Short mmCIF file of C-alpha atoms and ligand atoms in Angstrom, two decimals:
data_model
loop_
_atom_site.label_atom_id
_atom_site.label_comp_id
_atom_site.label_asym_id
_atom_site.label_seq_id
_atom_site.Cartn_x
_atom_site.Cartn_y
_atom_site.Cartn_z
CA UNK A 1 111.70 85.11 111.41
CA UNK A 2 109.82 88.18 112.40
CA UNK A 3 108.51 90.65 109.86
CA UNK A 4 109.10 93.84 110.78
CA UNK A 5 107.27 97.32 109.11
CA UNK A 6 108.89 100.79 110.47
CA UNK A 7 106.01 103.29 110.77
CA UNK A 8 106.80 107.15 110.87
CA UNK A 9 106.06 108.85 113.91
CA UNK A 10 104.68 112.69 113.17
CA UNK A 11 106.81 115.53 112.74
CA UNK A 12 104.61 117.19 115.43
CA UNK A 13 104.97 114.24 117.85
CA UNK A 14 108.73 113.74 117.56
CA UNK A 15 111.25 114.30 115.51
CA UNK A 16 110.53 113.75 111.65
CA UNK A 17 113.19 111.03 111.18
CA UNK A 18 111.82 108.69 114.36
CA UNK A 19 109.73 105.62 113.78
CA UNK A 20 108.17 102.99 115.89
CA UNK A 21 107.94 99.17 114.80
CA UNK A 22 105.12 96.94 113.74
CA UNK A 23 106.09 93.60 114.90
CA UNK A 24 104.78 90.63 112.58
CA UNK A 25 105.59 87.21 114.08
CA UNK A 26 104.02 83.76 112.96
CA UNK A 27 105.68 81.55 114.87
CA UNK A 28 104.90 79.86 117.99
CA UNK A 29 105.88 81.40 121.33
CA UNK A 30 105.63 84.91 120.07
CA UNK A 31 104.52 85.57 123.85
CA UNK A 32 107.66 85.62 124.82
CA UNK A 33 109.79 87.38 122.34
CA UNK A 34 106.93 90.39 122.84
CA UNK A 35 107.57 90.05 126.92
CA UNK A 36 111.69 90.46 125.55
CA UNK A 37 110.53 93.45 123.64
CA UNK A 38 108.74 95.10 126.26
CA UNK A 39 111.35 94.81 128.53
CA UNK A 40 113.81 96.42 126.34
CA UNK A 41 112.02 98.98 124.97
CA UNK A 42 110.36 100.01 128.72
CA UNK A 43 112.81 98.60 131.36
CA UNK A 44 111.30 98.41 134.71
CA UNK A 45 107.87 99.29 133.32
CA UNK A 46 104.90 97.97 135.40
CA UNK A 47 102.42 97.01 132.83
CA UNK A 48 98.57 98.22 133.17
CA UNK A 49 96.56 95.74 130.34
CA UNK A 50 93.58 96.14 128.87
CA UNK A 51 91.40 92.84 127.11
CA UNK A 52 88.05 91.41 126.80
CA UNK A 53 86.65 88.23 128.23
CA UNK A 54 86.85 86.35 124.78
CA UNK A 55 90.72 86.94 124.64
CA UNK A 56 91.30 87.18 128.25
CA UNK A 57 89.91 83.47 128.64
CA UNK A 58 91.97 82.37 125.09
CA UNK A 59 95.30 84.30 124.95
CA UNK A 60 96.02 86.37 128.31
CA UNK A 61 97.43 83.13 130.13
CA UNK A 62 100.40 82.71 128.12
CA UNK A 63 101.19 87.02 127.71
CA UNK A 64 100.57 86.89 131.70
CA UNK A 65 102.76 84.09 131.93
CA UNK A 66 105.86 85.44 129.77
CA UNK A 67 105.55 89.06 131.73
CA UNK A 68 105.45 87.16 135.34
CA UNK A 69 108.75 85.19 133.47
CA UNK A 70 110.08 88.35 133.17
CA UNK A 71 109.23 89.95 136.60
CA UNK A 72 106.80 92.34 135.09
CA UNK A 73 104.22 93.45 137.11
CA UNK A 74 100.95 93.06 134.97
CA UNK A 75 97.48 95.12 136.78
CA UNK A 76 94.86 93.34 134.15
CA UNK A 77 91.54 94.69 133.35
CA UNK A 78 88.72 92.32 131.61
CA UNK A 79 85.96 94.16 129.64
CA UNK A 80 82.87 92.87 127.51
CA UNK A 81 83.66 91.45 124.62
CA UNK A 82 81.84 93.98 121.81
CA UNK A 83 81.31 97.31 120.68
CA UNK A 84 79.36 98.36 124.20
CA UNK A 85 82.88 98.09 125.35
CA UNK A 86 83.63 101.35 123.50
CA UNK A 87 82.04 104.10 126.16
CA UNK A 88 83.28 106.57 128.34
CA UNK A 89 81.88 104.64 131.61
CA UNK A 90 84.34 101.67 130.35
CA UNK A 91 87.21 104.17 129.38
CA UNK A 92 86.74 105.63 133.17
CA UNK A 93 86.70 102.04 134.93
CA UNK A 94 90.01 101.00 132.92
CA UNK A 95 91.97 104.20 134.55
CA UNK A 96 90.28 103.90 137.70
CA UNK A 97 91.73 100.10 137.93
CA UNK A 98 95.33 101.07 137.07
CA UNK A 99 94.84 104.17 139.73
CA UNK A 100 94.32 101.95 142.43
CA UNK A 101 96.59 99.49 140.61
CA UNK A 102 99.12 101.87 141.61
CA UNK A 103 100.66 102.57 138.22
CA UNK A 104 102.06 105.30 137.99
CA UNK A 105 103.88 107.80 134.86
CA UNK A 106 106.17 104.69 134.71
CA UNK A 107 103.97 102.45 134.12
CA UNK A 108 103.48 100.88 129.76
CA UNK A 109 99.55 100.07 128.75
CA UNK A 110 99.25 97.36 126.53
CA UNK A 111 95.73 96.29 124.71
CA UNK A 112 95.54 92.99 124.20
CA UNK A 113 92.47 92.29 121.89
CA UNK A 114 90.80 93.66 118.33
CA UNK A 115 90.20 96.97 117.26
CA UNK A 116 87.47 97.51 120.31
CA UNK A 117 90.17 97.09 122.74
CA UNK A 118 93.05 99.08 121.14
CA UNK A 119 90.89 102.01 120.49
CA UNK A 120 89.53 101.70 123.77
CA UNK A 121 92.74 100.98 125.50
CA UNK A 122 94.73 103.32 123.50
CA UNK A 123 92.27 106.01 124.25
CA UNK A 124 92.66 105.41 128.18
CA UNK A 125 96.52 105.68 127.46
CA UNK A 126 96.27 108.81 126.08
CA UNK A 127 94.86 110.67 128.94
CA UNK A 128 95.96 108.52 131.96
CA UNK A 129 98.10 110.72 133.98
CA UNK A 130 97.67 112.69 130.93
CA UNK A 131 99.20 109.85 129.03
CA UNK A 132 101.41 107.12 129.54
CA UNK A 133 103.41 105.03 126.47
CA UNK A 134 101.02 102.19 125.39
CA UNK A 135 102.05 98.98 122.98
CA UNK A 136 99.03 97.24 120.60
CA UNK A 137 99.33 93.49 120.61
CA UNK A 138 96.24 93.22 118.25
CA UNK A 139 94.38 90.03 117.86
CA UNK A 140 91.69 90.44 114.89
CA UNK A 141 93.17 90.75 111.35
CA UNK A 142 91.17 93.67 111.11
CA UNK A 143 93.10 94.80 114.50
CA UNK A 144 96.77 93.96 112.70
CA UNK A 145 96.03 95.02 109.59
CA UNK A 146 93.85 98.34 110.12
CA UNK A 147 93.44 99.86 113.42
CA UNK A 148 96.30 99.40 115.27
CA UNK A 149 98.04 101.58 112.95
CA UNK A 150 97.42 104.90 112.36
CA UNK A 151 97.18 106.27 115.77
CA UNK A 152 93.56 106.67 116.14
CA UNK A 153 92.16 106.24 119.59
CA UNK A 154 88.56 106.33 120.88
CA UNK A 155 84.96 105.39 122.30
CA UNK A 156 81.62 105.88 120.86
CA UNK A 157 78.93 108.26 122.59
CA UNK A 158 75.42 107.75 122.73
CA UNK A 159 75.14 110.09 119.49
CA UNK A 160 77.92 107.77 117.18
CA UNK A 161 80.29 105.80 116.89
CA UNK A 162 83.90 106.84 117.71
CA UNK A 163 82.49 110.45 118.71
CA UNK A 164 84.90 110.79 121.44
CA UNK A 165 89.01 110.13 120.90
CA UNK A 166 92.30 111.06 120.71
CA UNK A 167 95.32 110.90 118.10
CA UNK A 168 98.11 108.90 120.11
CA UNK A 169 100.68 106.46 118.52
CA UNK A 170 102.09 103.53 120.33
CA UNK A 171 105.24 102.85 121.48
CA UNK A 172 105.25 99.56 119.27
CA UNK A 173 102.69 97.15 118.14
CA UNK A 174 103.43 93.31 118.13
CA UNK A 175 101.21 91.19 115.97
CA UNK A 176 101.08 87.71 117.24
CA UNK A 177 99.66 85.68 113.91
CA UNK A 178 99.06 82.83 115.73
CA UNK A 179 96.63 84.45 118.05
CA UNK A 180 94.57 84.51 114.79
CA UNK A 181 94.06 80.41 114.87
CA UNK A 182 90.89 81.20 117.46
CA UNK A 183 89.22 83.38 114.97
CA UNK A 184 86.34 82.47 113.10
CA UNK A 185 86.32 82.11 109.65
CA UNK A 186 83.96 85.22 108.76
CA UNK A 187 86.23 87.59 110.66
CA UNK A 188 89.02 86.49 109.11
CA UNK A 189 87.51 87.02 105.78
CA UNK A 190 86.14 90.48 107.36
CA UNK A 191 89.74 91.40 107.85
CA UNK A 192 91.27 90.29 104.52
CA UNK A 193 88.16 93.01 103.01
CA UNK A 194 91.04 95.68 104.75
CA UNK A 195 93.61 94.07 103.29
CA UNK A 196 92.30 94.06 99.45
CA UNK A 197 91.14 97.54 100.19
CA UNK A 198 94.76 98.15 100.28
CA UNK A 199 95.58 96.70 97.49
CA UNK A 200 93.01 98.24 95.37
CA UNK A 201 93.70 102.00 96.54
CA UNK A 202 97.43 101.21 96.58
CA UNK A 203 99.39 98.45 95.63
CA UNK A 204 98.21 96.41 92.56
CA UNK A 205 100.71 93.51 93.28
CA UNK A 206 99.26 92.85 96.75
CA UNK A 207 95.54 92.47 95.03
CA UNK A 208 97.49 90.07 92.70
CA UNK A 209 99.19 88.09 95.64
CA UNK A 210 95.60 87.19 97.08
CA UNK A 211 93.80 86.75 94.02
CA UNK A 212 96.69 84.20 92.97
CA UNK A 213 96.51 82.54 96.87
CA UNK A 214 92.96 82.98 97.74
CA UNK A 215 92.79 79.54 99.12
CA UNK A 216 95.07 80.21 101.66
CA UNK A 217 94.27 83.41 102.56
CA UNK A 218 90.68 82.48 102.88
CA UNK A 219 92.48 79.27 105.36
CA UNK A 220 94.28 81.59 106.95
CA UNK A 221 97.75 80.48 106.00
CA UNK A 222 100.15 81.56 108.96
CA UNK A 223 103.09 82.83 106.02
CA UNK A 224 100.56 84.27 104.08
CA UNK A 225 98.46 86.19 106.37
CA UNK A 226 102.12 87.79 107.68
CA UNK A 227 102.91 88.63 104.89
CA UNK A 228 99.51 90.50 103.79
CA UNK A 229 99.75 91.84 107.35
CA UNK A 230 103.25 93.57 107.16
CA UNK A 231 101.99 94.76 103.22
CA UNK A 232 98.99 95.94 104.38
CA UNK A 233 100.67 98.26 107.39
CA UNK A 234 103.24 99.11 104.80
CA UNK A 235 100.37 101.00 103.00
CA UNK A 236 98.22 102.39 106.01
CA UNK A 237 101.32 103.79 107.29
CA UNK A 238 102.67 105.69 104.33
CA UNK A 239 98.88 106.71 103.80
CA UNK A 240 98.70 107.70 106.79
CA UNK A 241 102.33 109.30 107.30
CA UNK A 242 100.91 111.54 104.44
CA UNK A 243 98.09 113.22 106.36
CA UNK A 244 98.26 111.95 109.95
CA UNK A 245 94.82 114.12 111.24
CA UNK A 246 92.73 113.59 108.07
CA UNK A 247 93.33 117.57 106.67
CA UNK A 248 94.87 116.81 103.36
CA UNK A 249 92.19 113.84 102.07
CA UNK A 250 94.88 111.79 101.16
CA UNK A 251 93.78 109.58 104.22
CA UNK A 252 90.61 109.82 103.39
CA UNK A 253 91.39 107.44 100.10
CA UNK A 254 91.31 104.22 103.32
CA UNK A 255 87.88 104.86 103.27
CA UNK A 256 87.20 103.24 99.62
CA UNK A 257 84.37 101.08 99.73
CA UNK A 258 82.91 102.44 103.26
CA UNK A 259 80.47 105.22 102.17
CA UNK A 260 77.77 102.63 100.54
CA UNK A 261 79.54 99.95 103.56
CA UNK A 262 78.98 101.98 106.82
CA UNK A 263 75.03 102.15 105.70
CA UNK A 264 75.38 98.81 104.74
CA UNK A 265 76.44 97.68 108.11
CA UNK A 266 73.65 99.73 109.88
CA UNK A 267 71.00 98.56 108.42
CA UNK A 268 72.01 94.83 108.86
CA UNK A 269 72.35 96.29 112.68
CA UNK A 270 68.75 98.04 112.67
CA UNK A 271 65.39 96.39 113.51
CA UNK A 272 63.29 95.33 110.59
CA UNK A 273 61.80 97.57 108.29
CA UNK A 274 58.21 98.63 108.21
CA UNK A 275 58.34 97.40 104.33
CA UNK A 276 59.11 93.44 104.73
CA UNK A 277 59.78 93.51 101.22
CA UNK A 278 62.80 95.61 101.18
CA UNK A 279 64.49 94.01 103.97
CA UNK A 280 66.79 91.21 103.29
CA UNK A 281 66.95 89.89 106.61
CA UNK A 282 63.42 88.32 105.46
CA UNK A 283 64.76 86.19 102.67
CA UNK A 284 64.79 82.55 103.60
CA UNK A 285 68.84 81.70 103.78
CA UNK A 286 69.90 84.76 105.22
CA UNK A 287 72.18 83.90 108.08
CA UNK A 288 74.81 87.09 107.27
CA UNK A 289 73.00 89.64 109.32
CA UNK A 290 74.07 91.62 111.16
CA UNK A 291 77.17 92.23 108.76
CA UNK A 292 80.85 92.05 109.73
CA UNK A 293 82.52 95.47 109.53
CA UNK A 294 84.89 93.95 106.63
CA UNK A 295 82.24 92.10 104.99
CA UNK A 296 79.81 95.42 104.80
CA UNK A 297 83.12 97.10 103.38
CA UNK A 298 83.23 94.59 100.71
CA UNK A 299 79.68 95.23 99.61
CA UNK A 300 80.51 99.01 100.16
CA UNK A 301 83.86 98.18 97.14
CA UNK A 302 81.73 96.73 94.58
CA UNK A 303 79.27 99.71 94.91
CA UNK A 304 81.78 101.84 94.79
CA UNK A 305 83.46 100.11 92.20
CA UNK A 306 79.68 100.28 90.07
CA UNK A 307 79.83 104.03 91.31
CA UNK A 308 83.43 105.20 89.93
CA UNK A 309 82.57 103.52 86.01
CA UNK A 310 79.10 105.21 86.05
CA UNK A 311 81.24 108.99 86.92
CA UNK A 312 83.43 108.22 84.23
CA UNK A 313 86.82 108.24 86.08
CA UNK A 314 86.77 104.23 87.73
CA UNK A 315 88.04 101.16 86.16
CA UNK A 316 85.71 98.94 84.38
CA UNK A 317 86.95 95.73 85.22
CA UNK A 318 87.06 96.38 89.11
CA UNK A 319 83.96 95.49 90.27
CA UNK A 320 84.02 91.67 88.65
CA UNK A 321 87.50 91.26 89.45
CA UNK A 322 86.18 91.73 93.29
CA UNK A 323 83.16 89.97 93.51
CA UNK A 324 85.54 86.85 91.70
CA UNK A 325 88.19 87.79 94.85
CA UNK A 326 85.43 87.82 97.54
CA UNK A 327 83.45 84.64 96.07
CA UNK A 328 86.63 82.96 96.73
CA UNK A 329 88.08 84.15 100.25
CA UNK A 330 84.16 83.55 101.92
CA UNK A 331 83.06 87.88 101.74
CA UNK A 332 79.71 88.08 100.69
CA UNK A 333 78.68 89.51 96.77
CA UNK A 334 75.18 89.83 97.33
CA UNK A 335 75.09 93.90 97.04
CA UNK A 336 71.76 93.96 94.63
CA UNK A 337 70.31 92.40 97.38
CA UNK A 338 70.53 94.36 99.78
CA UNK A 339 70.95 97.66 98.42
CA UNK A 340 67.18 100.04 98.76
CA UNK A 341 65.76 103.00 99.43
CA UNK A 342 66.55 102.57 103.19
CA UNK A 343 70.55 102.06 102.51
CA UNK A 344 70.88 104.91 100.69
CA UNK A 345 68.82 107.22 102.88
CA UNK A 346 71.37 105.81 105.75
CA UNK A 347 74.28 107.01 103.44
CA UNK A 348 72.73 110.60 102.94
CA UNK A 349 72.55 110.90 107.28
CA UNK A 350 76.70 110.03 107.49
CA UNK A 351 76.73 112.66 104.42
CA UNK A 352 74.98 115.49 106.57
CA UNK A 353 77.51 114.72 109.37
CA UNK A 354 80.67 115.12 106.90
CA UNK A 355 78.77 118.92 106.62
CA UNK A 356 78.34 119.24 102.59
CA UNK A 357 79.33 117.44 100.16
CA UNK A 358 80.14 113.47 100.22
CA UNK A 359 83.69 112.33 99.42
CA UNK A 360 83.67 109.14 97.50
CA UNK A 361 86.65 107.50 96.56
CA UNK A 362 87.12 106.91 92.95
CA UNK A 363 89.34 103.65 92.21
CA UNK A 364 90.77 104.90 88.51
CA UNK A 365 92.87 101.54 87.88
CA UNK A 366 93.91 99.12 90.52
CA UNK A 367 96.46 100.58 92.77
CA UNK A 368 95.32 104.12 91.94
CA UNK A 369 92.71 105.76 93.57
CA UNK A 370 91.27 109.72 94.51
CA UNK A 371 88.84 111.43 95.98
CA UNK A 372 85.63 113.17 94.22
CA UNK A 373 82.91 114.84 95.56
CA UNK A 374 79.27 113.68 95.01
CA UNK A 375 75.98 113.92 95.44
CA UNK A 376 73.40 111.55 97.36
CA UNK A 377 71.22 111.73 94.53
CA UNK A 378 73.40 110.76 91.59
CA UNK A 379 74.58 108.11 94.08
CA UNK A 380 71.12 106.48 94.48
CA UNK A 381 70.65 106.79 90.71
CA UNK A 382 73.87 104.68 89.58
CA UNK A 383 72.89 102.10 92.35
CA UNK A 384 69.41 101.60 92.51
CA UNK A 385 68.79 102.69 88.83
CA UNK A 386 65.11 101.22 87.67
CA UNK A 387 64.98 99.02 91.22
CA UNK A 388 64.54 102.59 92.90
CA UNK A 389 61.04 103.28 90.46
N1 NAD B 401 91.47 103.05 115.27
C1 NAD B 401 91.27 102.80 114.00
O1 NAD B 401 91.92 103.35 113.11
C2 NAD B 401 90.22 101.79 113.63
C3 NAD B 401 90.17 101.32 112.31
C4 NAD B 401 89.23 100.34 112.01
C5 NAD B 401 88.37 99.87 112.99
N2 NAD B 401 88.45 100.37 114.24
C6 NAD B 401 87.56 99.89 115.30
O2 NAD B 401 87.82 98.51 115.52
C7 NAD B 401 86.67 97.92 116.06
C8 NAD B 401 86.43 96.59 115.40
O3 NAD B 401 87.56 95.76 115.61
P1 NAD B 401 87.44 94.18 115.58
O4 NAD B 401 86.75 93.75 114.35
O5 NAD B 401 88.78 93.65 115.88
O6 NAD B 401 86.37 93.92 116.73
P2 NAD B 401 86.50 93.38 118.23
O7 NAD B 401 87.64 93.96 118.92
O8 NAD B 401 85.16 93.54 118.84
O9 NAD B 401 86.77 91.83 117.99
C9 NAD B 401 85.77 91.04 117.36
C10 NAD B 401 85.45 89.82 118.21
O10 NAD B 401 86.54 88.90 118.15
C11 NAD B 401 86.94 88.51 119.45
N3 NAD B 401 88.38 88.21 119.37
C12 NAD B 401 89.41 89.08 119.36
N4 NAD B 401 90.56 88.41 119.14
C13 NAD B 401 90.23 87.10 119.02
C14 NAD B 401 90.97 85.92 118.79
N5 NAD B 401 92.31 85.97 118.56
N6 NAD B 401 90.32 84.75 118.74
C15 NAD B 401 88.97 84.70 118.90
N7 NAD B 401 88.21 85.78 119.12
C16 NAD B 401 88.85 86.97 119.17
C17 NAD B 401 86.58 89.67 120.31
O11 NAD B 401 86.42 89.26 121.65
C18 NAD B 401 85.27 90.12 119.68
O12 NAD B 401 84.21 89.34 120.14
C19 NAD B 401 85.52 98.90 115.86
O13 NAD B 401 85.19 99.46 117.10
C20 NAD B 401 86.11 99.94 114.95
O14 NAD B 401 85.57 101.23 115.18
C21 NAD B 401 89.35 101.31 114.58
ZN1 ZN B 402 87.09 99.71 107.71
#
């Protein structure tokens, strides 16, 4: 059986009371029973479809397959698998295909892929004949459990990442577990870091679900993983529901454990540093850079975590009770490591961008978390303490 999570669409979008569906399904065929969907919710749609070459080569056959079954007209586009995928040049070539596909204000877009196609595919979507209805069938956990909900769209520009975008929800999003047996093991665990960010910020019970199954998460367990899938979108979407365009800072609370993570991430991205000594890549055993997303989020928790106690507001126990969850579903722990001079200057650039003062999000006891403002400074101090001098 299908899970199924109802996610508010926004008052300004429609009416208050409307919702469309998050479709969870773990069992085998799921290809078809999304081509049924489709058809129902679009009838006579011709379908314009967005993936990358990793997916289009492991999953497209069989979605072609059950929309041909179905007599659905399918105009596919194949981009580069990766980030470089995310650009206005890409977003242009995807429109220009369905143009001379011939789709027209009929016509459904559906991203099949991880979060790189659905932002890129829902951005496209958006402004296509100044927007046509588009359906996520996301294939990362990260994908199901994190950015195919909440409606943001988007490509990077040459100054940042996810500069350019749009707010546009989806018709309905299907996520196919099984597409999730051809992931590697470190983006699974990259995506599960979403899903205990949930948990942590929201619901206490979920944090207890993986911590008491870690095994199988960590295996990927096809009930499991549906199950933390469907929980997880429960809380993104009421989060989100909340404060759909980021005004409020309630949304703002899904970014626990990414101030200290985004810098993180970038510096596992960046070339070497001129001080060999600060730079972890140079330690003998190091085969983690550059950094998953999920796993730099992880690293960004415990800091965070550290961060909250040394304010006075955070709970004590949270940052050993995640490194113990993290040692066991395969995210990395090794934040002493890595965290220098260089990280934290890295978090003090995003900081300039946010114009004044950094939000950091304050876990108070598992399941509870706001927002408080602080400075770069007093950040450095808690985490590199006597390393720093
Ligand atoms: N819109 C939002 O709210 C939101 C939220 C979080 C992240 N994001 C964006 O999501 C992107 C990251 O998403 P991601 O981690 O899914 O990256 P991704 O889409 O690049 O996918 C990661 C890799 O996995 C491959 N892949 C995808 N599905 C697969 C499968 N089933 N089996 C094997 N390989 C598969 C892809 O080809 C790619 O190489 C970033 O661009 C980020 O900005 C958006
Ligand atoms: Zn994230």
């Amino acid at each position: 059986m299908a899970l199924r999570v109802d996610v508010p669409l926004f008052a300004e979008a429609a009416g208050a009371d409307r919702t469309y569906p998050i479709i969870i399904d773990a069992e085998a065929q799921a290809e078809e029973r999304f081509a049924a969907e489709l058809a129902a919710r679009a009838p006579g749609a011709r379908v314009g479809l967005v993936t990358d070459t990793t997916v289009a080569r492991l999953h497209l056959p069989r979605f072609s397959a059950a929309l041909a079954a179905r007599q659905i007209a399918v105009t596919p586009v194949v981009v580069p698998d990766g980030e470089t995928s995310k650009s206005l040049a890409r977003a242009e070539e995807v429109a220009e295909a369905w143009a001379r596909g011939g789709l027209d204000r009929g016509a459904v877009a559906v991203a099949l892929g991880g979060g790189v196609v659905g932002d890129l595919g829902g951005f496209v979507a958006s402004i296509y004949l100044r927007g046509i209805p588009y359906v996520q069938v996301p294939t990362t956990l990260l994908a199901q459990v994190d950015s195919s909900v909440g409606g943001k769209t988007g490509v990077n520009l040459p100054s940042g990442k996810n500069l350019a975008g749009t707010f546009y929800q989806p018709l309905f999003v299907y996520a196919d577990i099984t597409t999730l047996q051809t992931l590697g093991a470190r983006d699974r665990a990259a995506g599960l870091a979403e899903v205990i960010k949930h948990g942590a910020i929201a619901d206490v019970s979920l944090l207890e679900l993986i911590e008491g199954r870690a095994a199988a998460a960590r295996a990927g367990d096809p009930a499991l993983i549906a199950e933390l899938v469907a929980r997880s979108c429960t809380i993104k979407a009421r989060v989100v529901a909340a404060d759909e365009r980021e005004t409020s800072g309630t949304r703002a609370l899904l970014n626990f454990g990414h101030t200290v993570g985004h810098a993180l991430e970038s510096a596992s991205h960046a070339e070497p540093t001129t001080d060999p000594r600060n730079d972890p890549r140079n330690d003998p055993g190091n085969d983690q850079d550059p950094l998953r997303h999920g796993e730099a989020v992880a690293l960004g928790m415990l800091a965070a975590a550290r961060v909250g106690v040394a304010l006075g507001a955070g709970d004590a126990t949270l940052e050993a009770r995640l490194e113990a969850l993290f040692a066991a579903v395969g995210l990395p722990t090794d934040l002493d490591r890595r965290l220098n001079a260089e990280v934290l200057a890295r978090v003090a650039v995003d900081k300039k961008r946010a114009h004044g003062g950094l939000g950091f999000v304050v876990v108070e006891r598992v399941g509870s978390a706001h927002l408080e403002r602080i400075q770069v400074a007093q950040l450095s101090d808690v985490l590199l303490g006597t390393k720093a001098r």
